[in-house]
Amino acid sequence: MKRLITNVLVFSIVLIFIGSCSENFLQPEPKSFFAPENVFLDRSGLEATLVTMKKNLLSEHAGQKDNISHQFHASETGSPLLQMDFTNLTPSTDRYQQFVNQLNNMFNYVKDANTVITRIDDIEWEDEQSRNKALAEALWHRSYWYYRMVHNYGDLPFVSEEVRGATLDYNTHSRWAILDRIQADMEFAIEYLSEAKGPHKITLGAGNHLLTKIYLANMEWDLAIEAATRVINGPYSLMTERFGEDADDPKRNLLWDLHRPYNKNISANTETILATVDRFEAPEEARTAGSYSMRIYTASWWHSNNRDSEGNVAFVRGGAMHDTLGNGNPDHAASDWHMYDIWEEDGYHWSNTPDLRRADINWIDKHEITINNPDSPDFGDPMKGEWMANPSDSVYTLFAWPFYKVYSPEQNPASLPNGGHADWYIYRLAETYLLRAEAYYWKGNIQAAADDINMIRERANAPLISAGDVDIDYIFDERARELYAEEPRQNELNRVSHIMAAQGMNGYSPDNLHENNWFYDRVYNLNNLYHISPAPVVLGEAPNIEPRHFQWPIDDGIINSNVFGTVNQNRGYAGAQNNEPPIEEIPEPGYQTGLAN
C-alpha cells in the first residue's frame, strides 16, 4: 500500500509541474517556465513526463465518459443509451458520448510521448541502457495510443516528434503504414523494457502483449504466437486459487477475487500484466473522479418509472440496496446476447451454467432487483416489467449485469454510489491466451487455439471445448465472457474486420469496407437492441447502426484547421469526398543515432 501511495503522490507532482494535456493537439501552446525546454534539464524532468503518460492510461477506465465503456457501447454487448442512433454521429457532433472527441485526447497523449522521444538526448545519461529503457517506455505509450486510434478511426496522421509550434500541414498516413511503424517501435522497445513487475509499470510483458496485438493486426501470425508465448512463459500465471481481501469469504469465488479493485496490483495476483492505480486516499490533484462503473454499466433500477402492483413508486433512492446495486444511470445498456445467450453452452441454461463468470453470486439478475419502498405492498418482491409506467424503458431500468466486474464501493462518503476509485486492468494474462488462440486460428492450428481457450474456460469452470467449436466468432464470444468492461472491444472487432477484408473472406474487401464488414454483420446480428419492436426511444433516439460505424468519424475541427495539408475523413461521413490517397510509408526511426523520432 505504501508503494501505491508513493505512485499517486508522484502523479500529483506531475500534475503541478507538467500541467494539463487537454488542449487540441493542433493548437500551439505558449511557452512558460514549465515548457519542455525548461523541464528536460535532467533525468527527473523526463521521468516526471513518463509518470504523466502512465496517468493518461487512467482515462481508459476512470470518469463518467471513460474510453473503454465507449468500446462496449459500439459492440454486441449493448448500446449507448445516450446516443442509441449512430446515424446521428457526425464529424462535428458527439452529443452525449465521446466518439469524436476521444481523438483529440489521444493525440495529446501521443504528444506527451513524443516530447520524451524527441528530447531523449537533451539530457546526459549515465549509460546507453538507461537511455534506451526510458525511450522504450515512451515508445510503448505512443504505440499503445496509436493502436487504439487506428482501430477507432482508421487512417490518421502519424506524428513522430514533438510539435514545437503551430503545425497546419498534417497529412494522413494509412492504417497499415502506422501499424508497420509501431511494430518497428515495439520491436525496439522490448529489447530494453524490464521484466520487473510493479503497479502501473510498463514491463517487458506489457511490451510483448501490445506487440502481439500489433502483429495480429499486421497478419504476422507466427510473430504474434512468439510474442504471446514470451508473455505466457514470463513471470505470470493464471490465478486458480482464492486470494486477496475477500479470500476467506465462502460466499464469493475466484472470479470475484480477480476483479476486486484492490486485488489487481497486489503481488499475490500473478495474472496482472499492467493495471492502473487510482486511489481515493491520494492527493486530490492525483486522483480521478472515480471509476463510475456502477453508474455506466448498471440499470437505473431506482428510476421512478419502476412501479409496484398498485402503480406506486417501487424504489426509494438511498434506501436498501442503493450502496450495493449502485446509482445506475447507464450509458451502456446490456443486450440479451451478453446477459443470456453466450452463457447457454453445452446444454446449460444461463441460470444454471457452471461457468463462474455467470455464477448467480457474481451477477445481479432482474429477479434480484426487489422493491425497496417500505410503503409498498410488494416490498421485498421482485420488480415486474409489466408494472412499469413505460415498459419500453426496461432497456435501461431493468437488465442484468456482471456485479463482480463493475462493483466498486464508493470511498467518498459525500458521493452517490456511482463507482469509487479503483485500480483497473489494462492487460492481464487471460487476454494473452485468447490473443494467442486467435493467432493459432488464423494460422490454421485449430487444436492449439482450442487448448489456449480451454486454459481460460477451465479456470472459470466452464465446459471445455474441442477444435471443432473454434472459429473467429467463438473466440470473440469467449473474449466477451472473459473481458467484459476490460478490453477495447470495438478496436478488436475493427481489427478483425480489416484482417478478413484483406484476405477476401466472406465477400469482404478493403475497397468497400465502410459498406460491408464483419464488425457490422456481427454486431447487428447479435445485438437484440437493434431489433426490438417497437423500438425503445431514449432522449428521442432509437437504436440504429450502419456498416460505416465500424470506424468513428474524424473531428471536423482537426480537418478544417489543417489548412496546408489533408487529414482524411472516414468514408461514409461528410467530408470524405475531399480525401487524398494516404501516405503508405513512414520513415525509419533513428533510435540508435541520437535522432529518435
Coordinates of C-alpha atoms in Angstrom, one line a residue:
M1 CA 0.0 0.0 0.0
K2 CA 2.8 2.4 0.8
R3 CA 4.3 1.8 -2.6
L4 CA 0.9 2.6 -4.3
I5 CA 0.6 5.8 -2.3
T6 CA 4.0 6.8 -3.4
N7 CA 2.9 6.4 -7.0
V8 CA -0.1 8.6 -6.7
L9 CA 2.0 11.2 -4.9
V10 CA 4.2 11.3 -7.9
F11 CA 1.1 11.8 -10.0
S12 CA 0.2 14.9 -8.1
I13 CA 3.7 16.4 -8.5
V14 CA 3.5 15.7 -12.3
L15 CA 0.1 17.5 -12.4
I16 CA 1.5 20.5 -10.8
F17 CA 4.8 20.8 -12.7
I18 CA 3.8 19.5 -16.2
G19 CA 0.3 20.8 -16.4
S20 CA -2.8 19.8 -18.4
C21 CA -2.9 17.9 -21.6
S22 CA -6.4 18.8 -22.6
E23 CA -5.7 21.2 -25.5
N24 CA -6.4 20.2 -29.1
F25 CA -3.2 18.6 -30.5
L26 CA -3.2 21.1 -33.4
Q27 CA -3.2 24.2 -31.1
P28 CA 0.2 25.9 -30.4
E29 CA 0.9 26.2 -26.7
P30 CA 2.5 29.3 -25.1
K31 CA 6.0 28.8 -23.7
S32 CA 6.3 29.1 -19.9
F33 CA 8.5 28.2 -17.1
F34 CA 7.2 24.6 -17.3
A35 CA 7.8 24.3 -21.1
P36 CA 9.7 21.2 -22.1
E37 CA 13.0 23.0 -22.7
N38 CA 12.9 24.1 -19.0
V39 CA 11.7 20.8 -17.6
F40 CA 14.0 18.5 -19.5
L41 CA 17.1 19.7 -17.8
D42 CA 17.8 16.3 -16.2
R43 CA 16.5 12.8 -15.9
S44 CA 13.9 13.8 -13.2
G45 CA 12.1 16.0 -15.6
L46 CA 11.9 13.3 -18.2
E47 CA 10.8 10.7 -15.7
A48 CA 8.0 13.1 -14.5
T49 CA 6.7 13.1 -18.0
L50 CA 6.8 9.3 -18.1
V51 CA 4.6 9.3 -15.0
T52 CA 2.2 11.7 -16.8
M53 CA 2.0 9.1 -19.5
K54 CA 1.0 6.4 -17.0
K55 CA -1.6 8.8 -15.6
N56 CA -3.0 9.1 -19.2
L57 CA -3.9 5.4 -19.0
L58 CA -6.4 6.2 -16.3
S59 CA -8.7 7.7 -19.0
E60 CA -9.4 4.2 -20.2
H61 CA -11.4 3.3 -17.1
A62 CA -12.0 6.3 -14.9
G63 CA -14.6 9.0 -15.1
Q64 CA -18.2 9.2 -16.4
K65 CA -17.2 9.1 -20.0
D66 CA -14.2 6.7 -19.9
N67 CA -12.8 5.4 -23.2
I68 CA -13.4 1.7 -22.6
S69 CA -17.1 2.0 -22.0
H70 CA -17.4 3.6 -25.4
Q71 CA -15.8 0.5 -26.9
F72 CA -18.7 -1.6 -25.5
H73 CA -21.3 0.9 -26.5
A74 CA -20.4 0.2 -30.1
S75 CA -20.5 -3.6 -29.9
E76 CA -22.7 -6.6 -29.5
T77 CA -22.8 -6.3 -25.7
G78 CA -25.1 -3.4 -25.7
S79 CA -25.8 0.1 -26.9
P80 CA -25.1 3.7 -25.7
L81 CA -28.3 4.8 -24.1
L82 CA -27.5 8.5 -24.5
Q83 CA -26.7 8.1 -28.2
M84 CA -28.5 5.0 -29.4
D85 CA -28.8 6.1 -33.1
F86 CA -25.3 6.0 -34.6
T87 CA -26.6 7.7 -37.7
N88 CA -26.7 10.9 -35.6
L89 CA -23.0 10.6 -35.1
T90 CA -21.2 13.1 -37.3
P91 CA -17.7 14.6 -37.5
S92 CA -18.9 17.6 -35.5
T93 CA -21.4 16.1 -33.0
D94 CA -20.6 13.9 -30.1
R95 CA -23.9 14.7 -28.4
Y96 CA -23.7 12.9 -25.0
Q97 CA -20.9 10.5 -25.7
Q98 CA -17.3 10.9 -26.8
F99 CA -16.9 9.0 -30.0
V100 CA -15.4 12.1 -31.8
N101 CA -13.5 14.0 -29.1
Q102 CA -11.5 11.0 -27.9
L103 CA -9.2 11.5 -30.9
N104 CA -8.1 14.9 -29.6
N105 CA -7.4 13.4 -26.1
M106 CA -5.4 10.5 -27.6
F107 CA -3.4 12.8 -29.8
N108 CA -2.5 14.8 -26.7
Y109 CA -1.3 11.5 -25.0
V110 CA 0.9 10.9 -28.1
K111 CA 2.2 14.5 -27.7
D112 CA 3.5 13.6 -24.2
A113 CA 5.2 10.5 -25.6
N114 CA 6.7 12.5 -28.5
T115 CA 8.2 15.1 -26.1
V116 CA 10.2 12.4 -24.4
I117 CA 11.1 10.6 -27.6
T118 CA 12.3 13.9 -29.2
R119 CA 14.2 15.1 -26.2
I120 CA 15.7 11.8 -25.1
D121 CA 19.2 13.1 -25.9
D122 CA 18.8 16.6 -24.4
I123 CA 20.0 15.2 -21.1
E124 CA 23.1 13.3 -20.1
W125 CA 22.7 9.6 -19.4
E126 CA 25.0 7.5 -17.3
D127 CA 24.7 4.7 -19.8
E128 CA 23.0 3.7 -23.0
Q129 CA 20.9 1.1 -21.3
S130 CA 19.2 3.7 -19.1
R131 CA 18.6 6.0 -22.0
N132 CA 17.0 3.2 -24.1
K133 CA 14.9 2.0 -21.3
A134 CA 13.2 5.4 -20.9
L135 CA 12.9 5.7 -24.7
A136 CA 11.3 2.2 -24.8
E137 CA 8.7 3.2 -22.3
A138 CA 7.8 6.3 -24.3
L139 CA 7.6 4.2 -27.4
W140 CA 5.2 1.8 -25.7
H141 CA 2.9 4.7 -24.8
R142 CA 2.9 6.1 -28.3
S143 CA 2.3 2.7 -29.8
Y144 CA -0.5 1.9 -27.3
W145 CA -2.4 5.1 -28.2
Y146 CA -1.8 4.7 -32.0
Y147 CA -3.0 1.1 -31.8
R148 CA -6.2 2.4 -30.1
M149 CA -6.6 5.3 -32.6
V150 CA -6.2 3.4 -35.8
H151 CA -8.8 1.0 -34.6
N152 CA -11.2 3.7 -33.5
Y153 CA -10.7 5.9 -36.6
G154 CA -8.5 4.2 -39.3
D155 CA -6.1 6.2 -41.4
L156 CA -4.6 9.1 -39.4
P157 CA -1.6 11.5 -39.5
F158 CA 1.4 9.8 -37.8
V159 CA 3.1 12.4 -35.6
S160 CA 6.6 11.2 -34.9
E161 CA 8.2 14.1 -33.0
E162 CA 7.4 16.9 -30.6
V163 CA 5.4 19.7 -32.2
R164 CA 7.1 23.0 -31.2
G165 CA 4.9 25.4 -33.0
A166 CA 1.7 25.8 -34.9
T167 CA 1.6 23.0 -37.5
L168 CA -1.1 23.2 -40.1
D169 CA 0.2 20.8 -42.8
Y170 CA -0.5 17.3 -41.5
N171 CA -1.3 14.6 -44.0
T172 CA -2.9 11.3 -43.4
H173 CA -0.9 8.0 -43.2
S174 CA -2.6 4.7 -43.9
R175 CA -3.5 2.5 -41.1
W176 CA -1.1 -0.1 -42.5
A177 CA 1.8 2.3 -42.5
I178 CA 1.1 3.3 -38.9
L179 CA 0.9 -0.4 -37.9
D180 CA 4.3 -1.1 -39.6
R181 CA 5.9 1.8 -37.8
I182 CA 4.6 1.0 -34.3
Q183 CA 5.6 -2.6 -34.9
A184 CA 9.1 -1.5 -35.5
D185 CA 8.9 0.8 -32.5
M186 CA 7.8 -2.0 -30.2
E187 CA 10.4 -4.5 -31.6
F188 CA 13.0 -1.9 -30.5
A189 CA 11.2 -1.3 -27.1
I190 CA 11.1 -4.9 -26.0
E191 CA 14.9 -5.1 -26.1
Y192 CA 15.0 -2.6 -23.2
L193 CA 11.8 -2.9 -21.1
S194 CA 12.3 -4.6 -17.8
E195 CA 10.7 -7.9 -16.6
A196 CA 10.3 -6.5 -13.1
K197 CA 6.7 -6.2 -12.2
G198 CA 5.1 -3.3 -10.2
P199 CA 1.9 -1.2 -10.0
H200 CA 1.4 0.8 -13.2
K201 CA 4.8 -0.3 -14.5
I202 CA 5.4 -0.7 -18.2
T203 CA 7.1 -4.0 -18.3
L204 CA 8.5 -6.4 -20.9
G205 CA 5.3 -8.3 -20.5
A206 CA 3.2 -5.2 -21.4
G207 CA 5.5 -4.7 -24.4
N208 CA 5.1 -8.2 -25.7
H209 CA 1.3 -8.1 -25.1
L210 CA 1.0 -4.9 -27.1
L211 CA 3.3 -6.3 -29.8
T212 CA 1.1 -9.4 -30.1
K213 CA -1.9 -7.2 -30.9
I214 CA 0.1 -5.3 -33.5
Y215 CA 1.4 -8.5 -35.1
L216 CA -2.2 -9.8 -35.3
A217 CA -3.3 -6.5 -36.9
N218 CA -0.4 -6.9 -39.4
M219 CA -1.3 -10.5 -40.1
E220 CA 2.0 -11.8 -38.8
W221 CA 0.7 -14.9 -37.2
D222 CA 4.0 -16.6 -36.3
L223 CA 5.3 -13.5 -34.7
A224 CA 2.1 -13.0 -32.8
I225 CA 2.4 -16.5 -31.4
E226 CA 6.0 -15.9 -30.4
A227 CA 5.3 -12.6 -28.7
A228 CA 2.3 -14.0 -26.8
T229 CA 4.3 -17.1 -25.8
R230 CA 7.0 -14.9 -24.3
V231 CA 4.4 -13.3 -22.1
I232 CA 2.8 -16.7 -21.1
N233 CA 6.3 -18.1 -20.3
G234 CA 7.2 -15.0 -18.4
P235 CA 6.7 -14.1 -14.7
Y236 CA 2.9 -14.5 -15.0
S237 CA 0.4 -17.3 -14.4
L238 CA -3.4 -17.5 -14.4
M239 CA -4.9 -17.2 -10.9
T240 CA -6.5 -20.5 -9.9
E241 CA -6.8 -20.2 -6.1
R242 CA -8.7 -17.7 -3.9
F243 CA -6.7 -14.7 -3.0
G244 CA -6.8 -11.1 -1.7
E245 CA -9.1 -9.1 0.5
D246 CA -12.2 -11.5 0.4
A247 CA -10.3 -14.8 0.1
D248 CA -11.9 -16.1 3.3
D249 CA -15.5 -15.2 2.3
P250 CA -17.1 -18.6 1.4
K251 CA -20.0 -16.8 -0.5
R252 CA -17.6 -15.5 -3.1
N253 CA -15.3 -17.2 -5.6
L254 CA -12.1 -16.8 -7.6
L255 CA -13.6 -14.6 -10.3
W256 CA -14.8 -12.2 -7.6
D257 CA -11.3 -12.1 -6.1
L258 CA -9.8 -11.5 -9.5
H259 CA -11.8 -8.3 -10.1
R260 CA -11.7 -6.7 -6.7
P261 CA -10.2 -3.2 -7.2
Y262 CA -7.5 -3.6 -4.5
N263 CA -6.5 -7.1 -5.7
K264 CA -5.4 -6.0 -9.2
N265 CA -2.0 -4.7 -8.2
I266 CA -1.1 -6.9 -5.2
S267 CA 1.9 -9.3 -5.5
A268 CA -0.3 -12.3 -5.0
N269 CA -2.0 -11.6 -8.3
T270 CA 0.2 -13.3 -10.8
E271 CA -2.2 -12.6 -13.7
T272 CA -1.7 -8.9 -13.9
I273 CA 0.5 -7.7 -16.7
L274 CA -0.5 -4.0 -16.4
A275 CA -3.1 -2.3 -14.2
T276 CA -3.7 1.4 -13.4
V277 CA -3.6 2.8 -9.9
D278 CA -6.4 5.1 -8.8
R279 CA -7.0 5.6 -5.1
F280 CA -9.3 8.0 -3.2
E281 CA -6.6 8.4 -0.5
A282 CA -4.3 10.0 -3.0
P283 CA -3.8 13.8 -3.0
E284 CA -6.8 15.5 -4.7
E285 CA -4.6 16.6 -7.7
A286 CA -3.6 13.0 -8.4
R287 CA -6.9 11.1 -8.3
T288 CA -9.6 10.8 -10.9
A289 CA -13.3 11.4 -10.5
G290 CA -13.7 7.7 -9.7
S291 CA -14.5 4.7 -11.9
Y292 CA -18.2 5.4 -12.4
S293 CA -18.5 1.7 -13.2
M294 CA -21.7 1.4 -11.0
R295 CA -23.3 4.2 -13.0
I296 CA -22.2 3.3 -16.5
Y297 CA -22.9 -0.4 -16.6
T298 CA -25.8 -0.9 -14.2
A299 CA -29.5 -0.5 -14.6
S300 CA -31.5 2.5 -13.4
W301 CA -33.3 0.2 -11.1
W302 CA -34.2 3.1 -8.8
H303 CA -36.0 5.1 -11.6
S304 CA -39.4 6.5 -10.9
N305 CA -40.7 4.7 -14.0
N306 CA -40.4 1.4 -12.0
R307 CA -43.7 0.9 -10.1
D308 CA -45.3 -1.7 -7.9
S309 CA -48.5 -3.6 -8.5
E310 CA -50.6 -0.6 -7.4
G311 CA -48.8 1.9 -9.6
N312 CA -46.8 3.5 -6.8
V313 CA -43.1 4.2 -7.0
A314 CA -41.3 0.9 -6.3
F315 CA -37.9 2.1 -5.2
V316 CA -36.5 4.7 -2.8
R317 CA -33.2 6.1 -3.8
G318 CA -30.8 5.8 -0.9
G319 CA -32.8 3.0 0.6
A320 CA -32.0 -0.7 0.9
M321 CA -29.7 -1.9 -1.9
H322 CA -28.5 1.5 -3.1
D323 CA -25.0 1.1 -1.8
T324 CA -24.7 -2.4 -3.3
L325 CA -26.5 -2.0 -6.6
G326 CA -25.2 1.5 -7.2
N327 CA -26.5 4.7 -8.6
G328 CA -27.1 3.2 -12.0
N329 CA -27.9 5.6 -14.8
P330 CA -26.4 3.5 -17.6
D331 CA -24.5 4.9 -20.5
H332 CA -24.3 1.3 -21.5
A333 CA -27.5 -0.9 -21.8
A334 CA -26.7 -4.6 -21.8
S335 CA -28.0 -6.7 -24.7
D336 CA -29.7 -10.1 -24.3
W337 CA -26.7 -11.6 -26.1
H338 CA -24.4 -10.7 -23.3
M339 CA -26.8 -11.2 -20.5
Y340 CA -28.0 -14.6 -21.6
D341 CA -27.2 -16.1 -25.0
I342 CA -23.4 -16.5 -24.7
W343 CA -23.8 -18.4 -21.4
E344 CA -26.0 -21.1 -22.8
E345 CA -23.4 -23.7 -23.9
D346 CA -23.2 -27.5 -23.7
G347 CA -26.9 -27.8 -22.9
Y348 CA -26.8 -25.5 -19.9
H349 CA -29.3 -22.7 -19.4
W350 CA -27.7 -19.3 -18.4
S351 CA -29.3 -19.6 -15.0
N352 CA -27.5 -22.9 -14.1
T353 CA -24.3 -22.7 -16.1
P354 CA -21.3 -23.9 -14.1
D355 CA -19.3 -21.0 -15.6
L356 CA -18.2 -18.9 -12.6
R357 CA -18.3 -15.9 -14.8
R358 CA -22.1 -16.2 -14.9
A359 CA -22.5 -17.6 -11.4
D360 CA -25.5 -16.3 -9.6
I361 CA -23.3 -14.8 -6.8
N362 CA -21.4 -12.8 -9.5
W363 CA -24.4 -11.3 -11.3
I364 CA -27.4 -9.1 -10.5
D365 CA -30.4 -10.5 -12.4
K366 CA -33.7 -8.9 -12.9
H367 CA -35.5 -11.1 -10.3
E368 CA -32.9 -10.0 -7.7
I369 CA -33.9 -6.3 -8.1
T370 CA -36.5 -6.3 -5.3
I371 CA -38.8 -3.4 -4.4
N372 CA -37.3 -1.4 -1.5
N373 CA -40.1 1.1 -0.9
P374 CA -41.2 0.2 2.6
D375 CA -44.7 1.6 2.0
S376 CA -45.3 -0.7 -1.0
P377 CA -47.5 -3.8 -0.6
D378 CA -44.9 -5.5 -2.7
F379 CA -41.9 -4.6 -0.5
G380 CA -39.2 -7.2 -0.9
D381 CA -40.7 -8.8 -4.0
P382 CA -39.0 -8.7 -7.5
M383 CA -39.9 -5.8 -9.7
K384 CA -42.0 -6.8 -12.7
G385 CA -41.7 -5.3 -16.2
E386 CA -45.5 -5.2 -16.7
W387 CA -45.8 -2.8 -13.7
M388 CA -43.6 -0.2 -15.3
A389 CA -45.1 3.2 -16.3
N390 CA -43.5 2.7 -19.7
P391 CA -42.4 -0.9 -20.3
S392 CA -40.0 0.1 -23.2
D393 CA -37.9 1.9 -20.6
S394 CA -36.9 -1.5 -19.3
V395 CA -33.9 -1.4 -21.6
Y396 CA -32.2 0.9 -19.1
T397 CA -34.1 0.4 -15.9
L398 CA -34.3 -3.4 -15.7
F399 CA -31.5 -5.5 -17.0
A400 CA -28.9 -7.9 -15.6
W401 CA -25.2 -7.0 -15.2
P402 CA -22.0 -8.7 -14.0
F403 CA -21.8 -7.4 -10.5
Y404 CA -18.4 -8.9 -9.9
K405 CA -16.9 -6.8 -12.7
V406 CA -18.3 -3.4 -12.0
Y407 CA -19.0 -3.3 -8.2
S408 CA -16.6 -0.7 -6.9
P409 CA -17.6 0.7 -3.4
E410 CA -17.6 4.4 -3.1
Q411 CA -14.9 5.6 -0.7
N412 CA -16.1 9.2 -0.5
P413 CA -19.0 9.4 2.0
A414 CA -20.3 12.6 0.3
S415 CA -20.7 10.9 -3.1
L416 CA -23.5 8.8 -4.5
P417 CA -22.5 5.2 -5.2
N418 CA -21.5 5.8 -8.8
G419 CA -18.4 3.6 -8.5
G420 CA -15.5 4.6 -6.4
H421 CA -11.8 5.0 -7.2
A422 CA -10.5 1.6 -8.4
D423 CA -7.4 0.0 -9.9
W424 CA -8.2 -1.4 -13.3
Y425 CA -6.7 -3.9 -15.7
I426 CA -5.1 -2.7 -18.9
Y427 CA -3.6 -6.1 -19.7
R428 CA -3.9 -9.4 -17.9
L429 CA -2.8 -12.9 -18.9
A430 CA -6.2 -14.3 -19.7
E431 CA -6.3 -12.0 -22.7
T432 CA -2.8 -13.1 -23.8
Y433 CA -4.1 -16.7 -24.1
L434 CA -7.0 -15.5 -26.2
L435 CA -4.8 -13.4 -28.4
R436 CA -2.5 -16.4 -29.0
A437 CA -5.6 -18.6 -29.6
E438 CA -6.6 -16.2 -32.3
A439 CA -3.2 -16.2 -33.9
Y440 CA -3.3 -20.0 -33.9
Y441 CA -6.7 -19.9 -35.5
W442 CA -5.6 -17.6 -38.4
K443 CA -2.5 -19.8 -38.9
G444 CA -4.8 -22.9 -39.1
N445 CA -3.7 -24.7 -35.9
I446 CA -7.2 -25.0 -34.6
Q447 CA -6.3 -27.6 -31.8
A448 CA -3.7 -25.2 -30.4
A449 CA -6.4 -22.4 -30.4
A450 CA -8.8 -24.7 -28.5
D451 CA -6.1 -25.6 -26.0
D452 CA -5.5 -21.9 -25.2
I453 CA -9.2 -21.1 -24.9
N454 CA -9.6 -24.1 -22.6
M455 CA -7.0 -22.6 -20.3
I456 CA -9.4 -19.8 -19.6
R457 CA -12.5 -21.9 -19.6
E458 CA -11.1 -24.5 -17.2
R459 CA -10.2 -21.7 -14.7
A460 CA -13.8 -20.4 -15.0
N461 CA -15.2 -24.0 -14.5
A462 CA -16.8 -23.7 -17.9
P463 CA -17.3 -26.8 -20.1
L464 CA -14.2 -27.4 -22.2
I465 CA -14.4 -27.1 -26.0
S466 CA -13.0 -29.1 -28.9
A467 CA -11.2 -27.9 -32.0
G468 CA -14.5 -28.2 -33.9
D469 CA -16.0 -25.4 -31.8
V470 CA -13.4 -22.9 -32.7
D471 CA -13.9 -20.1 -35.3
I472 CA -13.3 -16.4 -35.1
D473 CA -16.8 -15.8 -33.8
Y474 CA -16.3 -18.3 -30.9
I475 CA -13.0 -16.6 -30.0
F476 CA -14.9 -13.3 -29.7
D477 CA -17.7 -14.9 -27.7
E478 CA -15.0 -16.0 -25.3
R479 CA -13.5 -12.6 -25.2
A480 CA -16.9 -11.2 -24.3
R481 CA -17.3 -13.7 -21.5
E482 CA -13.8 -13.1 -20.0
L483 CA -13.1 -9.4 -20.8
Y484 CA -16.3 -7.5 -20.4
A485 CA -15.6 -3.9 -19.4
E486 CA -11.9 -4.5 -19.8
E487 CA -10.9 -4.9 -23.5
P488 CA -11.2 -2.2 -26.2
R489 CA -14.0 -4.2 -27.7
Q490 CA -14.7 -2.1 -30.8
N491 CA -11.0 -1.9 -31.6
E492 CA -10.6 -5.7 -31.6
L493 CA -13.7 -6.2 -33.7
N494 CA -12.4 -3.5 -36.1
R495 CA -9.0 -5.2 -36.3
V496 CA -10.6 -8.5 -37.4
S497 CA -12.8 -6.7 -39.9
H498 CA -9.6 -5.4 -41.6
I499 CA -8.0 -8.9 -41.5
M500 CA -11.0 -10.5 -43.1
A501 CA -11.2 -7.8 -45.8
A502 CA -7.5 -8.0 -46.6
Q503 CA -7.9 -11.8 -47.0
G504 CA -11.1 -11.6 -49.1
M505 CA -13.0 -13.6 -46.6
N506 CA -16.8 -13.9 -46.7
G507 CA -17.1 -11.4 -49.5
Y508 CA -15.4 -8.6 -47.6
S509 CA -13.0 -6.3 -49.4
P510 CA -10.8 -3.2 -48.4
D511 CA -12.4 -1.3 -51.3
N512 CA -15.9 -1.1 -49.7
L513 CA -15.2 -1.9 -46.1
H514 CA -17.4 1.1 -45.0
E515 CA -20.3 -0.6 -46.7
N516 CA -19.7 -4.3 -45.9
N517 CA -17.7 -5.5 -42.9
W518 CA -17.6 -8.3 -40.2
F519 CA -17.9 -5.8 -37.4
Y520 CA -21.3 -4.6 -38.6
D521 CA -22.6 -8.1 -39.5
R522 CA -21.7 -9.5 -36.1
V523 CA -22.9 -6.5 -34.0
Y524 CA -26.2 -6.1 -35.9
N525 CA -27.0 -9.8 -35.9
L526 CA -26.2 -10.5 -32.3
N527 CA -27.4 -7.3 -30.5
N528 CA -31.1 -7.5 -29.9
L529 CA -31.4 -3.8 -29.1
Y530 CA -31.3 -3.2 -32.8
H531 CA -34.2 -5.5 -33.4
I532 CA -36.7 -4.7 -30.6
S533 CA -40.2 -3.8 -31.9
P534 CA -41.5 -1.4 -31.1
A535 CA -38.0 0.2 -30.8
P536 CA -37.2 1.7 -27.4
V537 CA -36.8 5.5 -27.6
V538 CA -34.5 7.2 -25.1
L539 CA -33.9 11.0 -25.3
G540 CA -35.6 11.0 -28.7
E541 CA -33.4 8.2 -30.2
A542 CA -34.0 4.6 -31.1
P543 CA -31.1 2.1 -31.7
N544 CA -29.6 2.3 -35.2
I545 CA -26.3 1.3 -36.6
E546 CA -24.8 1.1 -40.1
P547 CA -21.7 -0.6 -41.6
R548 CA -19.7 2.7 -41.7
H549 CA -19.9 2.9 -37.9
F550 CA -17.2 0.2 -37.6
Q551 CA -15.0 3.3 -37.5
W552 CA -15.8 6.6 -35.9
P553 CA -15.6 10.0 -37.7
I554 CA -12.6 12.3 -37.6
D555 CA -13.2 15.5 -35.7
D556 CA -14.1 18.3 -38.3
G557 CA -12.0 20.7 -36.1
I558 CA -8.9 18.7 -36.9
I559 CA -9.6 18.6 -40.6
N560 CA -10.7 22.2 -41.1
S561 CA -7.8 23.7 -39.1
N562 CA -5.2 21.8 -41.1
V563 CA -5.2 24.3 -44.0
F564 CA -1.9 23.4 -45.6
G565 CA -2.4 19.6 -45.6
T566 CA -5.1 17.0 -45.9
V567 CA -6.4 15.0 -43.0
N568 CA -8.8 12.5 -44.5
Q569 CA -12.3 11.8 -43.2
N570 CA -13.5 8.2 -42.9
R571 CA -15.6 7.0 -45.8
G572 CA -19.3 7.2 -45.2
Y573 CA -19.1 10.5 -43.3
A574 CA -19.5 14.0 -44.6
G575 CA -16.2 15.4 -45.9
A576 CA -14.8 12.1 -47.2
Q577 CA -15.2 13.4 -50.8
N578 CA -12.2 15.7 -50.2
N579 CA -9.8 12.8 -49.2
E580 CA -6.4 12.4 -50.8
P581 CA -4.6 9.0 -51.1
P582 CA -3.0 8.3 -47.7
I583 CA 0.8 8.1 -47.3
E584 CA 1.8 4.5 -47.4
E585 CA 5.3 4.7 -45.8
I586 CA 6.7 6.3 -42.6
P587 CA 10.5 6.9 -42.5
E588 CA 12.5 4.5 -40.4
P589 CA 13.3 5.8 -36.8
G590 CA 16.8 6.7 -35.8
Y591 CA 16.8 5.4 -32.3
Q592 CA 20.5 4.3 -32.2
T593 CA 21.8 7.5 -33.7
G594 CA 20.5 10.1 -31.2
L595 CA 17.9 11.3 -33.7
A596 CA 15.0 9.5 -32.2
N597 CA 11.5 10.2 -33.7

